[in-house]
Amino acid sequence: MNDVLLDKHRHRLDAAVAAIASRGYYSAFDESPSPRVYGADAAAEGKAAFEALLDRPFALDTPGAEGTVATERSPYGFDLGVAYPRVTDPDALLSAAAAGRRAWRDAGANARAGVCIEILDRLHGRIFELANAVQHTSGQAFVMAFQAGGAHALDRALEAVAYAWTEMTRTPTTAVWEKPGPKPDSPPLRMEKTFTAVPRGIAMVVGCNTFPTWNGWPGLFASLVTGNPVVVKPHPGAVLPLAITVQVCQEVLADAGFDPHLATLAAEDPADKLAATLAVRPEVRLIDYTGGNAFGEWLEDNAKQAVVFTEKAGVNTVVIDSTDDFAGMCRNLAFSFSLYAGQMCTAPQNVYLPADGVETDQGRKSPAEVAAGIGAALEKLLGDDARAVELLGGVVNPGVVERLDAAPGKGEVLVASRAVVHPAYPDATVRTPTLVGITADDSEVYETECFGPVSFVISTSGTDQSVDLFRDTVTRKGAMTAAVYSTSDDVVDRVRDAALDAGVSLSENLLGGVFVNQTAAYSDFHGTGANPAANASYTDAAFVAPRFRMIQSRRHI
Amino acid sequence: MNDVLLDKHRHRLDAAVAAIASRGYYSAFDESPSPRVYGADAAAEGKAAFEALLDRPFALDTPGAEGTVATERSPYGFDLGVAYPRVTDPDALLSAAAAGRRAWRDAGANARAGVCIEILDRLHGRIFELANAVQHTSGQAFVMAFQAGGAHALDRALEAVAYAWTEMTRTPTTAVWEKPGPKPDSPPLRMEKTFTAVPRGIAMVVGCNTFPTWNGWPGLFASLVTGNPVVVKPHPGAVLPLAITVQVCQEVLADAGFDPHLATLAAEDPADKLAATLAVRPEVRLIDYTGGNAFGEWLEDNAKQAVVFTEKAGVNTVVIDSTDDFAGMCRNLAFSFSLYAGQMCTAPQNVYLPADGVETDQGRKSPAEVAAGIGAALEKLLGDDARAVELLGGVVNPGVVERLDAAPGKGEVLVASRAVVHPAYPDATVRTPTLVGITADDSEVYETECFGPVSFVISTSGTDQSVDLFRDTVTRKGAMTAAVYSTSDDVVDRVRDAALDAGVSLSENLLGGVFVNQTAAYSDFHGTGANPAANASYTDAAFVAPRFRMIQSRRHI
């Protein structure tokens, strides 16, 4: 059974491993929700499957649970009403999680990889249902939920499996060691050695509200494939996508003869503080967290028994020095500001440019003129409400609107936000981005993440200061992304150097269909672990290698 | 220059990478101090070079130092009198360490690997001098100091370089990413991407007294080759081997055009508490530590800004169930107890066996009879003082003698320790191992490391209890090594399983020229990171991958 699963999915694993090595393009899961790709009925069936889950208990067996919680409300204006088992007995939960670990360990890397890719394959079979679940928890528009929350998340998960499988299998399971004798005629020393990848313990994944699958799956699958039972603690506002995930994990594990409780969902009432309770349990040896800085730093400081991988927040930066395609630059940035209304951890926030303007193919442009150019591109992109909502999605929580409402007080409004009416969901809160003009002196504004569709156009004394502020702010406050626009090779070189110093990845002169807030699995790293915004990267060896240990035994032969 | 160095040493790097993958035998540095290998004059020249260093200032430029410290006394009975620059200004030290890091980072993985292997090559050229330095700081006998402190330490260092180089170069420095357009006739998206391995920050290596090079070099070279400046904080009792190391690092770095202060020696008076000061500096982002549990745990808890790799202490265990070669087992264990007089982190301490005896080819043997068998083998091995000292070496510090003197109070002395007179160094303290009989009830004795030539023969109710105690004690107290003797495949299987549960590597039925306290670079992992004795392993991906981050930039083409 177990080898059969890896054989079945071997082509995907091999292709993922090859793409990771080349950093070329690869995707194992089609990102187009088109009926030509997924069939004429797939979209309707997925929506029906999602709707069938609403307003009832979710079918999931959770040890240590008593009663249920229903905590989700769609940003599109309705309660999901899905009731999940509420974990009240962490002892029982962790003990059930641990029960199957020996068999899972002893199955070996190949069997575990086969099971994990089978899980991805079955999740792919429910991709439209998942897309609806992501849409109505995160507020992402449907296509984005399908792509980022479905196909791209599956690719990131496969990437994590591929990295971990490579790491586990680079050491052979058995080896013969033969040391020549000290003299030519003395017999050699011969030993047979056995190597076993042993999991670290129980893993916890703490999910986020905005990208429950995309941010949750890499850690989940990296831990599971390396042999660790995984407890998934979802954000109370985005349980359903991870509940479906755990349901599929349990199905596949059971089908393959393993204990289904190797994956469990730890749903809670927000007041339960379950993540903090589980995080310091001695059994929990791995934690993957995506979310705000306060709890992320608390985990890093307090969960000393665990290896903690965090993605927190930073201030993503654009340095504009010059461009030979002003319209293209404005279009590209307008799209980045608009996508999911700036509610991505990768969305640009701080735009540094010289107060006396930047050289462009349309002449010298002052900061206000650059903002106006972006504003015109935003108007074109978002002028029609029906089209706008498919890019902006809904506002994920009231804090976003509060920050948006407070933004005019922070500087000069160069581009105003407007409310958009969703044609299908009139109760949804939808907002377009605002651009606020400030100066290099306003560090108290631009050194803090302002999560949501608020960006700052920051006038500097020149590109030298822009680069210095970029380096300094990101070094101290962190960033998930950075971008530069310049026609000068020297300036690009200097910004590249500043990006290396600050430990953030850089996008240069993006004009076409690639945006600073998007990364491609197998090719782009997401986050670096080299600045305060995140202590880890999706996916690299540092993200997978600490999740298991190699234990050997040796004997004479 | 830089490529030239990697070209020069490429054969060693390639062979190390291949051996790591196969886990077969490899050594890049001959372990035999024979004149046939190293030349007729090498030994005498190395000794003379060592003696020329004594009783004078050591030639090393150390920023932030004022005055000198001379803290070393040979366990063979004389003061070394080597005066090292005493670091009094950590700001100046760290600032000098950081000065050259950009050029070192920008040189790239290949250039750094070339420089690091050139350092190893030049250290190899001083191997007899190093062996004398290790002997007269650790107390190891000369041949052991030459092998463990010289050749094998060089192999472990090369292994760390090879792992880190593999990890850095598995991502290409540039790649082209081409995503097909959404329709067959739409143009592809094409991006060029650049990937740079960026060091984490400044690294600190905290050396130990017993194996300053073997335990210090893996972390030192793993950090240096990944681009991190390294501050080496030696144990005040074993400075010279690491001072020579840093001297060679600085020479090679300068010759290759890099800042020599990328490697510095932070010598101190023990009262200076320099390691604790440096450990919490924000610039220090990596710490490698070998030593006692108390400071190791302090580092893990307090150096939150750094990734901390520790090797501390545990209780190494032997389970004896049965053997078909009683004499061979006794000889093998006697050698393991004798080697460096149990002052290895890998030396066995706890021997579990049934109170009613074990089946052997010489009939059933009670615990006392097994101890007597080992005692007879010890007598054969150590009966002649002149031969004994070449195996036992000298006692590294007075604490060892104190524990040895206290051992009879812990149980029944089955084999007594005796004092050995060193023919060449009459002031040296040399002791043979003692075996003390206790029972499974004496957990307060056998659950604590008793560092030095003291081992416990622990009578259990049977092999079942032996295995349970092994699993439980190692899980809670840690171990660097474990061994089993049994003629039963079932028992060996159960002990293997217990070793996986406890997270310790296992040696099975060792009889010949391989000993439980020895590991071979490229093939055996040293420590596992899976039990409390160490949070890391020499060497695996988890030991090298967190020392750098991959930073990318991307652009349209």
mmCIF file of C-alpha atoms in Angstrom, chain A residues 16 29 47 63 125 148 153 166 188 198 231 237 291 293 327 330 351 359 370 379 547:
data_model
loop_
_atom_site.group_PDB
_atom_site.id
_atom_site.type_symbol
_atom_site.label_atom_id
_atom_site.label_comp_id
_atom_site.label_asym_id
_atom_site.label_seq_id
_atom_site.Cartn_x
_atom_site.Cartn_y
_atom_site.Cartn_z
ATOM 1 C CA ALA A 16 9.311 19.050 -7.625
ATOM 2 C CA PHE A 29 -1.669 21.680 -9.809
ATOM 3 C CA LYS A 47 -19.709 25.382 -4.374
ATOM 4 C CA PRO A 63 -9.857 13.307 20.836
ATOM 5 C CA GLY A 125 -9.867 16.833 -5.860
ATOM 6 C CA ALA A 148 -3.359 31.170 -3.720
ATOM 7 C CA ALA A 153 -0.873 26.287 -1.679
ATOM 8 C CA THR A 166 15.297 14.988 -0.118
ATOM 9 C CA PRO A 188 39.801 -4.137 6.900
ATOM 10 C CA VAL A 198 13.184 9.925 13.674
ATOM 11 C CA VAL A 231 -2.015 19.277 15.726
ATOM 12 C CA GLY A 237 -11.923 33.080 11.783
ATOM 13 C CA GLY A 291 0.296 35.857 12.464
ATOM 14 C CA ASN A 293 4.228 39.971 16.003
ATOM 15 C CA ALA A 327 2.667 53.647 -17.063
ATOM 16 C CA CYS A 330 2.102 52.451 -12.095
ATOM 17 C CA VAL A 351 7.278 53.701 -1.261
ATOM 18 C CA GLU A 359 13.062 60.582 -13.995
ATOM 19 C CA VAL A 370 3.792 59.322 -9.069
ATOM 20 C CA GLU A 379 -9.053 53.813 -11.216
ATOM 21 C CA ARG A 547 12.016 18.440 12.054
#
